[in-house]
Structure formats: structure tokens, C-alpha cells
XYZ file of C-alpha atoms in Angstrom:
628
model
C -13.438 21.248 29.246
C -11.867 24.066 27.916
C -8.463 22.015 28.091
C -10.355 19.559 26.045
C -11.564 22.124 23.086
C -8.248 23.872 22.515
C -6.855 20.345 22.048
C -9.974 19.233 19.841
C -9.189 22.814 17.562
C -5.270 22.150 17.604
C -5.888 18.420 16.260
C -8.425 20.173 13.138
C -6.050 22.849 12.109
C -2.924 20.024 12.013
C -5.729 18.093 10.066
C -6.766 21.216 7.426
C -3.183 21.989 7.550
C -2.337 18.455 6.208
C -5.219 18.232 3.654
C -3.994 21.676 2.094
C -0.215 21.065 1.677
C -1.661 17.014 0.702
C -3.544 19.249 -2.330
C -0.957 21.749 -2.956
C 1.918 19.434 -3.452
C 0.171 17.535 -6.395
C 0.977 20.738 -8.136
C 4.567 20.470 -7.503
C 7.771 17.828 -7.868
C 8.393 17.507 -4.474
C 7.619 14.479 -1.663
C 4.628 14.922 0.643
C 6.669 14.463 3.629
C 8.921 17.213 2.376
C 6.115 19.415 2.116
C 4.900 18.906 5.643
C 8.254 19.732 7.332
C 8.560 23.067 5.375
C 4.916 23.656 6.295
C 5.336 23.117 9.865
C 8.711 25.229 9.631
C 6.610 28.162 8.063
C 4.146 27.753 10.944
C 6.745 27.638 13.704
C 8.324 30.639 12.121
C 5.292 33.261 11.626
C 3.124 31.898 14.112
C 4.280 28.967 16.501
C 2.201 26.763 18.089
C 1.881 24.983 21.466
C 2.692 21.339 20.322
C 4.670 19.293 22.719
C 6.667 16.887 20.946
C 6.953 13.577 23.374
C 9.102 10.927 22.723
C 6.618 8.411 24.256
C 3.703 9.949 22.047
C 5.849 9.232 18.979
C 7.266 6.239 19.578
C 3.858 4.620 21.581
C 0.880 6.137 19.149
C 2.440 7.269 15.737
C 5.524 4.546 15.383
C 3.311 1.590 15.733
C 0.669 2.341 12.676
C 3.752 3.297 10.732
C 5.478 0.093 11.163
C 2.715 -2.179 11.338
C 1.891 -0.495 7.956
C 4.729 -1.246 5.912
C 5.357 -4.560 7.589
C 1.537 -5.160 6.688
C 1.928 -4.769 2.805
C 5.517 -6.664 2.307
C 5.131 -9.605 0.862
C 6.985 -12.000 2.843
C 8.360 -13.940 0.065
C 10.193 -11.055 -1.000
C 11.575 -10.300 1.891
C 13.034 -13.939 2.222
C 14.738 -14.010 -1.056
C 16.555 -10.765 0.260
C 16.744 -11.612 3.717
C 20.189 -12.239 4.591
C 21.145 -8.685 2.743
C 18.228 -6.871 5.171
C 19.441 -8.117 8.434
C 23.286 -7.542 7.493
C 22.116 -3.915 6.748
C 19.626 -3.978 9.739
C 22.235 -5.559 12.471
C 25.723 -5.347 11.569
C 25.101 -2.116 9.616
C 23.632 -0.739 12.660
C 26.718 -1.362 15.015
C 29.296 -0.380 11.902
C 27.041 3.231 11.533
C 27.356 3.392 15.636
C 30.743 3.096 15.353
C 31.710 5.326 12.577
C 29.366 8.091 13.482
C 30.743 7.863 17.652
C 34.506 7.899 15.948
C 33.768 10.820 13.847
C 31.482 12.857 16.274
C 33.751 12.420 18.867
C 36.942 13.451 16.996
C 35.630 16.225 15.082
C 32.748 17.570 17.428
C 34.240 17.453 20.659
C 31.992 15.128 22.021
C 32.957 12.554 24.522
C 33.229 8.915 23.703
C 30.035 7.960 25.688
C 27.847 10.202 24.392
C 29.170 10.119 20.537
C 28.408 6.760 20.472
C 24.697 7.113 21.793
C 24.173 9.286 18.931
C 25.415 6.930 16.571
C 22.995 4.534 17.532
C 20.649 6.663 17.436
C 21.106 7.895 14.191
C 21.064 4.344 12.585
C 17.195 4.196 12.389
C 16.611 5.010 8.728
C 13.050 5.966 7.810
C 12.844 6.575 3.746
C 9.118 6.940 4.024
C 9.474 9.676 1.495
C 11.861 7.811 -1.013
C 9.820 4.416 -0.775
C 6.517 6.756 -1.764
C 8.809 7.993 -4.440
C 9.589 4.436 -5.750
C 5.628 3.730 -5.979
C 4.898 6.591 -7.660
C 7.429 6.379 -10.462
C 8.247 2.460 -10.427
C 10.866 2.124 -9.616
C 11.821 -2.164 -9.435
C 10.275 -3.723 -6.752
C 13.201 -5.527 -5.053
C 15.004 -2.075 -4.385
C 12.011 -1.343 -2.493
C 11.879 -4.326 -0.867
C 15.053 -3.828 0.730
C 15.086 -0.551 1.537
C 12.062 -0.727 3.476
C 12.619 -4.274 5.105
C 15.845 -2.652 6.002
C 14.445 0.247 7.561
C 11.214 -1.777 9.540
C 14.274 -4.061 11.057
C 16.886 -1.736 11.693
C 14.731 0.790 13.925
C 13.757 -1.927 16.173
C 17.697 -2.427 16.236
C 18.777 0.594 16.694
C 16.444 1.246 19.875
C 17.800 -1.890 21.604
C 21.761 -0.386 20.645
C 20.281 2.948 21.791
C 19.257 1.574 25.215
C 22.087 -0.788 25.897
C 24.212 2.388 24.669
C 22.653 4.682 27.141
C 22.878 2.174 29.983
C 26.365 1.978 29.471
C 27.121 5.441 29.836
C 25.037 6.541 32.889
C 26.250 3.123 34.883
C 29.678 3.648 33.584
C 30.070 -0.688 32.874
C 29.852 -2.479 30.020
C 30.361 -5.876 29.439
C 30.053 -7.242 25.412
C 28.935 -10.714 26.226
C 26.388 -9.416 28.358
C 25.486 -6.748 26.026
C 25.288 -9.468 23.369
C 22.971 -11.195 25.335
C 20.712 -8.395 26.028
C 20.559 -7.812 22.400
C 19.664 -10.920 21.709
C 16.864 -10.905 24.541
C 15.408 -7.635 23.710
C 15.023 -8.375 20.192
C 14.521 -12.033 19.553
C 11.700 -11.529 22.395
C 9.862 -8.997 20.164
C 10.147 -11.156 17.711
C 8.648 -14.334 18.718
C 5.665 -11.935 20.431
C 4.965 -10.334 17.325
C 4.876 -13.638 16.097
C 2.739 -15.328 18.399
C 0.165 -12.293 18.599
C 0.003 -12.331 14.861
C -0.622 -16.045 14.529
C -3.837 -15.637 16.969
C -4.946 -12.703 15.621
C -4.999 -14.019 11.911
C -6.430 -17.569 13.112
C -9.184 -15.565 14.814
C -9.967 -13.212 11.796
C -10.060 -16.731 9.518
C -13.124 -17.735 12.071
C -15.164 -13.879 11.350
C -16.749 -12.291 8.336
C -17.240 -8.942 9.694
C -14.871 -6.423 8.196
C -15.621 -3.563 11.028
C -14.623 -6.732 13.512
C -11.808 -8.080 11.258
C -10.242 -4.266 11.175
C -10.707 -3.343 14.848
C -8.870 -6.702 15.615
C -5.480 -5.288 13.570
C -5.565 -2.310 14.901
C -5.523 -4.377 18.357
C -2.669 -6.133 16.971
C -0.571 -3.178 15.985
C -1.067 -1.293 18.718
C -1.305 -3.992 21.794
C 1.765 -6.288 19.896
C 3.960 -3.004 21.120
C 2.409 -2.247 24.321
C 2.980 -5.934 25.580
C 6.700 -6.239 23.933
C 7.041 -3.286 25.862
C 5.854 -4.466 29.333
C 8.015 -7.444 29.037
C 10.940 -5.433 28.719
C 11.300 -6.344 24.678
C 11.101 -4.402 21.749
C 8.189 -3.204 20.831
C 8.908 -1.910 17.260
C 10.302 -5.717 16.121
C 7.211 -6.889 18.146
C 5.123 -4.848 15.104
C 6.707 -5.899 12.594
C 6.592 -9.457 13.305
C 2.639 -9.209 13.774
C 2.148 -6.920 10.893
C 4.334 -9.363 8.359
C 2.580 -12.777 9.566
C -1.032 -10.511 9.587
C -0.428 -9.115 5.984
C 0.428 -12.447 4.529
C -1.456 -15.055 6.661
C -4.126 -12.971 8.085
C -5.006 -11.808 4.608
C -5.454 -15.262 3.537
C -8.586 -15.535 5.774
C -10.535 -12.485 4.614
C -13.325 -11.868 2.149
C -12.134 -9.625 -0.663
C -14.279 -6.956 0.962
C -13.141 -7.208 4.188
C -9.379 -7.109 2.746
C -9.894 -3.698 0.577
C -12.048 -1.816 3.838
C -8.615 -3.042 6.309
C -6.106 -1.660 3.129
C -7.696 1.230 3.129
C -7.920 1.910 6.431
C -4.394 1.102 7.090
C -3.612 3.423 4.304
C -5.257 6.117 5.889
C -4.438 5.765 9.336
C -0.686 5.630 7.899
C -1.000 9.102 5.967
C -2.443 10.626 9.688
C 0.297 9.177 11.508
C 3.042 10.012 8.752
C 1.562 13.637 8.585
C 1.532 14.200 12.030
C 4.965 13.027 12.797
C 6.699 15.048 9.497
C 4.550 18.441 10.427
C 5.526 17.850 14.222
C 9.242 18.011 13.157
C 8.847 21.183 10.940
C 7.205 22.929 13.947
C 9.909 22.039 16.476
C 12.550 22.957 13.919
C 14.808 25.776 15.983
C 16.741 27.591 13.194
C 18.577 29.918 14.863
C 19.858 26.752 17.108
C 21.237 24.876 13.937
C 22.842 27.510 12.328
C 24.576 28.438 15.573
C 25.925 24.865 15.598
C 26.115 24.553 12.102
C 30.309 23.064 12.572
C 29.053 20.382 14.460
C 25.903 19.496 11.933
C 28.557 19.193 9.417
C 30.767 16.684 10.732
C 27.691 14.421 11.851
C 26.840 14.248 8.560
C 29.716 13.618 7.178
C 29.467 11.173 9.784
C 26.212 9.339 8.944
C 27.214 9.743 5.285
C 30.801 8.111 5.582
C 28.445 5.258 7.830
C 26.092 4.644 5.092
C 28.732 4.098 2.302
C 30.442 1.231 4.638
C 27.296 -0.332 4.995
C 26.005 -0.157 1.820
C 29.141 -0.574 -0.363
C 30.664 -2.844 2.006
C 28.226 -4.956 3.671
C 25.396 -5.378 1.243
C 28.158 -6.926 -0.708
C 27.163 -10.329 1.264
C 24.277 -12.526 0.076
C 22.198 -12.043 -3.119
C 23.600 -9.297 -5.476
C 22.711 -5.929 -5.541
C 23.328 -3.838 -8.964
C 25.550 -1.231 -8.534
C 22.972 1.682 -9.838
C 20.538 0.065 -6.438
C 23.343 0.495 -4.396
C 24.218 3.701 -5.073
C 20.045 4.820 -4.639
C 20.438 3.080 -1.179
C 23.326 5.025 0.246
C 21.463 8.440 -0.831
C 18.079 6.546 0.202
C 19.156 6.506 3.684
C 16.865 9.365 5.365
C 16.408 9.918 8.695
C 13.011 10.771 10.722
C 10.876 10.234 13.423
C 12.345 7.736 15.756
C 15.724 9.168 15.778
C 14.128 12.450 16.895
C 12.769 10.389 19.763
C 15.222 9.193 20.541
C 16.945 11.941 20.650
C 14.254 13.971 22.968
C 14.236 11.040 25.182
C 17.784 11.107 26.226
C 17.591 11.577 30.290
C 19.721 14.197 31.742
C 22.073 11.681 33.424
C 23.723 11.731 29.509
C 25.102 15.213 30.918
C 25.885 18.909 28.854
C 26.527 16.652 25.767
C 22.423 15.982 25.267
C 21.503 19.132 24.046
C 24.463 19.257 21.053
C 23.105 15.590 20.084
C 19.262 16.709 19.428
C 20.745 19.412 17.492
C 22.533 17.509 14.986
C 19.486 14.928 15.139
C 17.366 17.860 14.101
C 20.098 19.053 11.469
C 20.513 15.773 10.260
C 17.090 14.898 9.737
C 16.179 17.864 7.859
C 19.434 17.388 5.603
C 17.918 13.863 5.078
C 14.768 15.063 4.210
C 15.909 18.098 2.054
C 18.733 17.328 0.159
C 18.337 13.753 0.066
C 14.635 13.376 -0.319
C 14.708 16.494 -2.765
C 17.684 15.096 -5.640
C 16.593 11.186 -5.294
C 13.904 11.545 -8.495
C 16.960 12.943 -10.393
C 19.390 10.672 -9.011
C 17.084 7.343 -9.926
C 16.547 8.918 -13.701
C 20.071 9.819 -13.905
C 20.902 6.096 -12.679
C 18.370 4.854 -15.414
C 16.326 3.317 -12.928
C 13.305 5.188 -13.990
C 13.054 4.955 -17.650
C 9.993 6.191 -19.608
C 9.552 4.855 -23.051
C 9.322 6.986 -26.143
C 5.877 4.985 -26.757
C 4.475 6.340 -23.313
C 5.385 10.205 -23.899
C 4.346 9.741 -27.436
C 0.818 8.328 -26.073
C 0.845 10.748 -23.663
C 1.163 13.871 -26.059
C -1.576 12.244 -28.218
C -4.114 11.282 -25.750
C -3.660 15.155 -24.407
C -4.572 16.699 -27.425
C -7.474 14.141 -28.320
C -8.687 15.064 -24.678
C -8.354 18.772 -25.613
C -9.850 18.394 -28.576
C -12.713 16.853 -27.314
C -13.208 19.344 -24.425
C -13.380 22.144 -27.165
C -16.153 19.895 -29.012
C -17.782 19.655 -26.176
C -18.124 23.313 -24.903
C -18.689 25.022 -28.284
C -21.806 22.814 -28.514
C -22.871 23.455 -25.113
C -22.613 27.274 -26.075
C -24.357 26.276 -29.167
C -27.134 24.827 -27.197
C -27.585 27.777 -24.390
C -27.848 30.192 -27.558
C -24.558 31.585 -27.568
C -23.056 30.712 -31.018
C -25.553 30.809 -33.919
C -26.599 27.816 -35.873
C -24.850 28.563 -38.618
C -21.143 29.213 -37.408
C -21.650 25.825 -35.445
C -22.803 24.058 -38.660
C -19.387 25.377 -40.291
C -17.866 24.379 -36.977
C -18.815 21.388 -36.059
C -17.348 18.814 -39.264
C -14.333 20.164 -38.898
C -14.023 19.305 -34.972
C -15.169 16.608 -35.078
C -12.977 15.644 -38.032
C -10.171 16.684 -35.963
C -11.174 14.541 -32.698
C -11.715 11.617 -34.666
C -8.008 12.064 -36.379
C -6.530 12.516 -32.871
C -8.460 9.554 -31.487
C -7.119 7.136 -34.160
C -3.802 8.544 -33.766
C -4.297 7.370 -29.676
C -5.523 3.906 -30.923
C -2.401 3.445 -33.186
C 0.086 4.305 -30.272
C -1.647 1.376 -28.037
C -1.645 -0.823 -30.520
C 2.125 -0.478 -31.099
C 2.497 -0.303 -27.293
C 0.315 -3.502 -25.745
C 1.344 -2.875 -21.921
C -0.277 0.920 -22.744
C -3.541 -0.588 -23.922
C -3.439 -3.657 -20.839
C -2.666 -0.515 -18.576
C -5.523 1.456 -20.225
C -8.257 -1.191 -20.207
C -7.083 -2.119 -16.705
C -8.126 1.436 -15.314
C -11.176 1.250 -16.928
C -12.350 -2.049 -16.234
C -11.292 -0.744 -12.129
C -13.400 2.025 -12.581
C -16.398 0.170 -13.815
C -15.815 -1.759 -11.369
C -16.521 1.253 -8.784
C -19.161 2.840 -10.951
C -21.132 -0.395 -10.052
C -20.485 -0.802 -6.545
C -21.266 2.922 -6.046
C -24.821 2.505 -7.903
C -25.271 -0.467 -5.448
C -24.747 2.234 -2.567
C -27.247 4.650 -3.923
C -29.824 1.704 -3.902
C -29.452 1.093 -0.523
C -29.378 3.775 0.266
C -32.692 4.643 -1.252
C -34.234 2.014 0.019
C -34.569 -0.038 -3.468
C -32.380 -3.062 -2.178
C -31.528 -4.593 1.381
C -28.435 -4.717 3.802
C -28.114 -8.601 2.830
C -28.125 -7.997 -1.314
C -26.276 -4.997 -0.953
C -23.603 -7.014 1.250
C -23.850 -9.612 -1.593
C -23.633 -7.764 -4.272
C -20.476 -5.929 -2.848
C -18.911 -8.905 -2.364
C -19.152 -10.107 -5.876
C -17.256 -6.915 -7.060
C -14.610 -6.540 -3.960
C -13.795 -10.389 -5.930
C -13.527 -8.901 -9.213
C -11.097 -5.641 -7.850
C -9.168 -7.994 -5.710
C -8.263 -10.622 -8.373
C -7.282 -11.345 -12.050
C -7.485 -7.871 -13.256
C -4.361 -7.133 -15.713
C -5.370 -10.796 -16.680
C -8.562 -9.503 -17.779
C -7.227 -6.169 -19.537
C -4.907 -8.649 -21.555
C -7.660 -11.100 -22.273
C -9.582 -7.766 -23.537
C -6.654 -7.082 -25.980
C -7.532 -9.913 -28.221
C -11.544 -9.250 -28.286
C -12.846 -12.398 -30.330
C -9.516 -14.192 -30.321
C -9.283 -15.827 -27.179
C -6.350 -17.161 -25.333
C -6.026 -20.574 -25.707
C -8.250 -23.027 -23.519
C -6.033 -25.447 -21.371
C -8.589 -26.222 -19.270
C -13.089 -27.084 -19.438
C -14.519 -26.680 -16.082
C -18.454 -28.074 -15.571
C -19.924 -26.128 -13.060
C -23.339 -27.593 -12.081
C -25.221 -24.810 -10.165
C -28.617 -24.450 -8.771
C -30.771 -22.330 -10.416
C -30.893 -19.260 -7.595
C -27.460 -19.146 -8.332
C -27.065 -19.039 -12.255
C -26.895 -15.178 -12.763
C -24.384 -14.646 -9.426
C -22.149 -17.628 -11.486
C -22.196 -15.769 -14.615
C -22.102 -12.274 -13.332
C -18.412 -13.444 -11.115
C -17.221 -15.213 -14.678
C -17.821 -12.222 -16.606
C -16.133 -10.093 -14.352
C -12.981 -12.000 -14.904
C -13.353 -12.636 -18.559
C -14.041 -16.235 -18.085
C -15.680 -17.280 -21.428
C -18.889 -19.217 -20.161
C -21.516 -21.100 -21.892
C -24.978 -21.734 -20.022
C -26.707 -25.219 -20.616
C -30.195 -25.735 -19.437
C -29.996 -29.255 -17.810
C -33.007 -31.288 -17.739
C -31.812 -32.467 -13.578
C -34.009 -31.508 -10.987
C -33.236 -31.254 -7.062
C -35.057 -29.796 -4.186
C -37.578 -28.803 -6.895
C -35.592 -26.660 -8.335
C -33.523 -26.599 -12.208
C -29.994 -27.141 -12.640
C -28.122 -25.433 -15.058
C -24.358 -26.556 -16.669
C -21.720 -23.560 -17.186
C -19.306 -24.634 -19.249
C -16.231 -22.547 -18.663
C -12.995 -21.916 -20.315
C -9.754 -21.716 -18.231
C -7.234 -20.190 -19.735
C -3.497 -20.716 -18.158
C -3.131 -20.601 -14.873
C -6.801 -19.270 -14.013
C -8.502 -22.637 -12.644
C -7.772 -21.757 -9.065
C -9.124 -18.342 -8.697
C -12.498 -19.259 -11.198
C -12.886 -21.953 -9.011
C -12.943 -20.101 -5.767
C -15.086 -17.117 -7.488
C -17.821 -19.699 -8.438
C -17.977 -21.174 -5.176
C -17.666 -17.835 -3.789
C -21.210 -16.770 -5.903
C -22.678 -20.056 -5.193
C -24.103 -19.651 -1.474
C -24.439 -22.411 0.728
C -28.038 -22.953 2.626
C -30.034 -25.432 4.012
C -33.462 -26.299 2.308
C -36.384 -28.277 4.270
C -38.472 -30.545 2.141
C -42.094 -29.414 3.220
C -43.336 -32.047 0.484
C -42.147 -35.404 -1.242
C -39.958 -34.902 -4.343
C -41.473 -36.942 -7.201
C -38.539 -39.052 -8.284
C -34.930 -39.790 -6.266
C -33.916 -41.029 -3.172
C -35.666 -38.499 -1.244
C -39.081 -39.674 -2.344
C -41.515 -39.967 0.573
C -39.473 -38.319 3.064
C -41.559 -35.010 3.653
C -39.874 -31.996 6.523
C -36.241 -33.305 5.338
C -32.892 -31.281 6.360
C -30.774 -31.002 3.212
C -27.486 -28.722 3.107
C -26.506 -27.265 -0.332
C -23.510 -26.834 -0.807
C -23.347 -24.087 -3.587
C -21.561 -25.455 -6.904
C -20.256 -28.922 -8.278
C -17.462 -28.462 -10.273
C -16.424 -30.638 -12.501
C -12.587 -30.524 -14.013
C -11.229 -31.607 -17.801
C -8.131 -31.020 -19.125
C -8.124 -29.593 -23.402
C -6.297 -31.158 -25.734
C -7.439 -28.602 -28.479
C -9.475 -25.535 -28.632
C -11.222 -24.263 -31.331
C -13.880 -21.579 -31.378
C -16.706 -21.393 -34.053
């Protein structure tokens, strides 16, 4: 028990310790990750903990969320049109860096052959966790992310199976290529076509539930169990991940409700930051200091090593297939950090590997903070230097405006709150007050003239505010069931209807917004005939997307109940999602005729089953649109 509560207090100050340096760093140009590993290096230093690091704990309980992750949000389309360059990096590039790093280590460190080249394996599992949250943060273009991080999910599950064939080698003394071909093949085709399969079942079974708690439990099955069985079969686990997590994120996806999809993003996001945390403040504590300065010669020429490695691979070999710009290329080679499963590997050398195991987690340590700190510290000023992160004179000239109107306003605001608590007389606030408010309104218009010179500004604008609407309204919805004023069921409902709105067509919207009474052009009229229980769900989902909607009063009567026409207007390439939304409002339910309709087919046919299915929707193309 008491084994139990000093593990329970370890886990809470990691936790406090992460949610401090999570704050503190917003205060300060540097990556989170970054951060942690000085953090846990302070720690270590003034007051060290009892963490064990174990290589199965990292690889078996944080390397699975991680990958499963990142493999979860790439959108798989992407990743095809830059395929061929991502496995090059991910398979040859991973056998070139071997290699190049055994040659070098082995020449320059003293190490023998064997051993050299374990650590070159090893050291081929990039992890730019840090320099892909960079590229989110500042935009950077979305294909250099793409491959950077579809090369690093592929080439760790490559490097393991190099690692292990590597280390086999060495301890049995043989080594055959075609067999070792083979193997490679085996290992990591097999995780493969299991992370495959397990996704495929998974995402067919989450199409068949409407449960979010359900539909979130079952990928975090997937993510965790697609490893553990890879694993049993004697296959790689890590490729088995990020085969489920790529056919979960973009089938599996496809078969949740918009609220079910935002609750699993958000807990993947989460469950990502613990994991990422963990493993970053882990290697901070375990840092020895002393150790890598005593070796500091043989630090050096590994990374030289992994640096002369990375500029074959990325200069050479990412030559093949689609083109890469020179300016990506160069953010690559720097982009090429090292982390956690390096350092596992690393720690789970056995000791057949000899004296030589105990120089090669030193340079893994030395090399992974070098990653971390000089590369993951100088790759902002590298990208801006590059002119890969460019930010318009129209966005710092809206910024500097909208500060001071903000300013401005704040000082409005709190002189007439002193005013009101009796702290500043009537009569200085009645000189006072024209001449702020004079000044707030000039500052204001001088915002409004920057956005309209700048229309992505004002689409960006409008977008955050129509997003936090948005959550204004399904917060109010959790107050009132929480007090009691609504039920589970219209709470559920309601939620729904606004997940939609978050989920879909919102920079569509913002741009709609733009034009206020001038409306895009129609290119489409869809008739949607819905029942009258319906009519304020249908107009509530078209207003949320800007869907310009015109409610006729039908004279049609069925199940006893009025009809009612919406007329909609489709602008370009919006027919799809409107239709789904108004289907989506529209529930389906089954009525029972307790008494004889007056008129229709149904006459005289009392206790009658009927289904309803929600809206009939009517399409027509426009040849012209006018307003009046």
C-alpha cells in the first residue's frame, strides 16, 4: 500500500510538474518538449528522483499513443501523393544512416564494427515531435509536415526491425543478407497488414455504435492491443500502430457523429501531451552530465555522424519521386531530432553487446539532447530565415492596431468602473469620457480598415468568432442540464446539432459572412420537405452554416401533422454537406396511427406502423440568381 502511494504522489508531481513548465513556456520562444527536458535536468540536478526509465515502459505504454496519434490525424491522401519520398527516407534512408553512422563511429570512436553499427540503427528513429508542433503553430506548408512526420511514424518502426536484426547479428556472430532481407520483410510487412486488419474491424465496428465513451474506448483498444498482438507474433508493433491509426483516422472517422469525432480528437490530443510529457521529462531526469562531458570526444564524432547521415538522405535520396524545394530540404536535414525510442533502444541493449553498450547510451543521450537543443532551439529562425514562415505587413499592421483598440478599450472600461465605485468624480469623467471614447472609436475603424484591405484577416477573424459562439452555446446547453431545465436526450440533441456546425463548413461560413447582404451566387435550389417537429432543428443546422433558407407553410398534411417547404440556397460546392446536416436534424421515428387519417391512402386503417424517415429533399439546378 505504501508502495502504491509513493507511486500515486510520484505520478502527481510529474503531472504539476508538466502543467507548470506547459504554463511557463507560453511566456517564452522555446518548444514545450524543450522545456520539459531542461525541467527534468533541473530536477535531476538539485533534487533527483527515483524514476526508472524502462525500455519496455517506453516503447509498450508511451510509444503506442504517440504513434497512433500522429498516424491518427494524417490524412492519408497526403501521405500518398508523397509516398514514395517517405518510404525512401523511412527504408533506404534508414540502412544509408546505419551505415554512415557504424563507418564513422567506428573509425573515429573506437568502437568495434558490430556494435557501431547497432548504434546506427538505432539512431535512425527520428522523432521531430517538437519541430512538427513548431510547424502548427507558425504554419508552416502542410506538405513539409506531411513528410516529416510520415517519415518519422515509418522509419521508427524501421529502425527497430534494423535494430533487432542488427543486434542478432552481433551476439550470434552470423549474418546472412538474404535472410536478413527476408526477416525485414516479415517483421515489417506483418505489422503492417495487422495494423491493417485490426483497423478495418475496429472502424467497421465503430460505423455500427453511436456512443462516443464506446467509440473512444474502442481506439484506445486499437492503439494499444494493434502493438501488443504485432508484438506476440513476433512483428512490429510500432508499423502495426500506424497502420491501425492511419486506416482509423481516415475510415474510422467516416463512421462517427460529429460529436463523437471532437470527444475521440480531444482525447487523443490529450492522452498524446501525457505521453509526450512523460517521455521528454523522463529524459531530462536521467540526463548524467558529468557522464557526457567525460565522453564529450566521442559525442562529437556521433554527431557528426548522424549529421553527415542525414545530409545523404535528405540531399541525396529525397531527390527520388515528387520534388522537394530546396528551402524544405534544407528544414528536413536540421528537422531530424532524435527522442524517445532511440533512448530505448539504447537502454535495452542486453549485455551480450559487451563493454561497448555503455559508450553507445552515452552518445544516444548526447545526441538526443543536441537534437533537442540546438536543433529544436534555431529551427523557428532557420524556417524564417528560409522564408518559409512569412508574416505579411497587413497582419503586423492589424496586429499593432487591434492592440491598441484593445488597450484603449480596457482603459474605457476601468476608468468607468472607478467612476461607478466612486473613485473619480463626475465631473473629471464627464471631461473624460468623449475623448475616450473618441479615441476607441478612431482605433476601432482603423482595425475595420486593415480587414477590409486584408480579407483572409477578416475570414480568420469571423471564423474565431463564429467557433466561439459556437461553444458559448453548447456550454449554456451544459448549464441547463445541468440544472435540471432540459433532459439527457435534448441535451444529446442539441449537442449534436452544434458538434455539426464546429466540425463542418466553417471558413465557408466566415467568407459567406464577408459579403453580408451580397450573397455568393446560387448554383444550386434544394426543396426540403420536413415534418413539422422538425422545422426549427432544419433551420437552426442551415443557419449555422449560412445556408440562406426560406420557410413555406405547405398546405400537405401526414400523420396529422403540417409540412413545411425550406427552400435553400446552395452555394458551390455545399449540396453535400447541407444535405447530410438536414437529414442529420431531421430524426427518423416510427408513428402509430391510433385513429383514421381523414383523406389518403391510409384512410380507415386505425393502430398503423409508419416509419418517417426525417426529410425529402428535393434537388434543382440555377440557371440565374437574383435576390430582391
Amino acid at each position: 500500500m505504501d508502495q502504491l502511494l509513493r507511486i500515486e504522489t510520484l505520478v502527481l508531481e510529474l503531472l504539476l510538474i508538466v502543467s507548470v513548465v506547459a504554463i511557463v513556456v507560453r511566456r517564452f520562444r522555446i518548444p514545450y518538449t524543450v522545456a520539459l527536458v531542461l525541467a527534468g535536468l533541473v530536477l535531476s540536478l538539485r533534487s533527483p528522483l527515483e524514476v526508472e526509465f524502462s525500455p519496455e515502459f517506453i516503447l509498450s505504454l508511451l510509444i503506442p499513443p504517440l504513434v497512433f496519434e500522429a498516424a491518427y490525424h494524417l490524412n492519408i491522401d497526403k501521405l500518398r501523393k508523397n509516398l514514395v519520398t517517405i518510404l525512401l527516407l523511412a527504408i533506404p534512408g534508414v540502412v544509408v544512416t546505419m551505415l554512415v553512422v557504424g563507418g564513422i563511429v567506428s573509425f573515429g570512436g573506437g568502437l568495434a564494427i558490430g556494435p557501431a553499427l547497432i548504434f546506427g540503427a538505432l539512431i535512425a528513429a527520428t522523432d521531430p515531435v517538437s519541430v512538427v508542433a513548431l510547424f502548427r503553430r507558425m504554419g508552416a506548408p502542410k506538405r513539409l509536415e506531411v513528410l516529416l512526420e510520415g517519415e518519422s511514424l515509418f522509419n521508427d518502426g524501421t529502425a527497430i526491425v534494423v535494430f533487432n536484426l542488427a543486434v542478432a547479428a552481433v551476439i550470434t556472430g552470423e549474418f546472412d543478407l538474404l535472410d536478413g532481407v527476408v526477416d525485414f520483410v516479415r517483421v515489417a510487412g506483418g505489422g503492417v497488414l495487422i495494423g491493417l486488419l485490426l483497423g478495418w474491424i475496429t472502424s467497421r465496428l465503430i460505423a455500427q455504435i453511436d456512443d462516443h465513451l464506446v467509440e473512444t474506448t474502442m481506439t484506445t483498444v486499437l492503439a494499444f492491443g494493434s502493438f501488443l498482438v504485432a508484438e506476440q507474433v513476433h512483428v512490429s508493433g510500432v508499423l502495426a500502430v500506424v497502420a491501425a491509426g492511419l486506416v482509423n483516422g481516415n475510415i474510422g472517422s467516416e463512421g462517427m457523429s460529429p460529436t463523437t469525432r471532437i470527444v475521440v480528437l480531444n482525447f487523443w490530443e490529450y492522452v498524446a501531451f501525457l505521453a509526450n510529457s512523460a517521455v521528454f521529462l523522463l529524459i531530462g531526469l536521467e540526463l548524467d552530465l558529468p557522464a557526457l562531458i567525460n565522453n564529450a570526444p566521442l559525442i562529437l564524432w556521433a554527431i557528426g555522424a548522424i549529421l553527415v547521415a542525414r545530409a545523404i538522405g535528405i540531399y541525396g535520396i529525397s531527390r527520388v519521386g515528387r520534388p522537394v524545394p530546396r528551402a524544405w530540404r534544407h528544414v528536413m536535414f536540421w528537422g531530424g531530432l532524435r527522442g524517445a525510442i532511440a533512448l530505448a533502444l539504447a537502454l535495452s541493449l542486453p549485455g551480450e553487446i559487451g563493454p561497448e553498450r555503455r559508450p553507445i547510451i552515452i552518445m544516444t543521450f548526447g545526441i538526443v539532447l543536441f537534437t533537442l537543443l540546438g536543433q529544436g532551439l534555431t529551427m523557428e529562425s532557420l524556417m524564417r530565415r528560409l522564408g518559409l514562415i512569412v508574416r505579411s505587413e497587413e497582419q503586423i499592421e492589424y496586429e499593432r492596431r487591434h492592440a491598441r483598440a484593445l488597450a484603449a478599450r480596457a482603459s474605457y472600461d476601468h476608468l468607468e468602473r472607478l467612476h461607478s465605485d466612486g473613485l473619480v468624480s463626475s465631473h473629471t469623467w464627464d471631461r473624460l469620457q468623449p475623448l475616450l471614447r473618441q479615441r476607441s472609436e478612431a482605433l476601432t475603424t482603423a482595425v475595420q480598415q486593415v480587414l477590409r484591405q486584408a480579407p483572409d484577416l477578416e475570414v480568420e477573424e469571423i471564423d474565431t468568432a463564429r467557433r466561439e459562439m459556437l461553444r458559448a452555446q453548447r456550454s449554456m446547453i451544459a448549464t441547463l442540464r445541468r440544472d435540471g431545465v432540459i433532459s439527457e436526450e435534448t441535451q444529446n440533441e442539441l449537442v449534436a446539432e452544434i458538434d455539426l456546425a464546429l466540425d463542418t463548413g466553417v471558413e465557408a461560413w466566415a467568407r459567406r459572412a464577408l459579403v453580408g447582404a451580397r450573397r455568393p451566387d446560387v448554383e444550386q435550389l434544394v426543396a426540403a420537405v420536413v415534418q413539422d417537429e422538425d422545422v426549427e432543428s432544419a433551420l437552426n443546422a442551415m443557419a449555422l452554416r449560412g445556408i440562406p433558407t426560406t420557410q413555406v407553410h405547405s398546405r400537405g398534411v401526414f400523420l396529422g401533422q403540417p409540412n413545411h417547404v425550406l427552400l435553400l440556397g446552395i452555394p458551390n460546392g455545399m449540396l453535400e454537406q447541407t444535405i447530410r446536416a438536414i437529414r442529420s436534424a431531421c430524426r427518423r421515428r416510427v408513428r402509430y396511427l391510433e385513429t383514421p387519417v381523414p383523406e389518403g391512402p391510409l384512410f380507415g386503417l386505425p393502430s398503423q406502423r409508419v416509419d418517417v424517415h426525417g426529410a425529402i429533399v428535393f434537388v434543382f439546378p440555377v440557371v440565374r440568381h437574383e435576390e430582391l
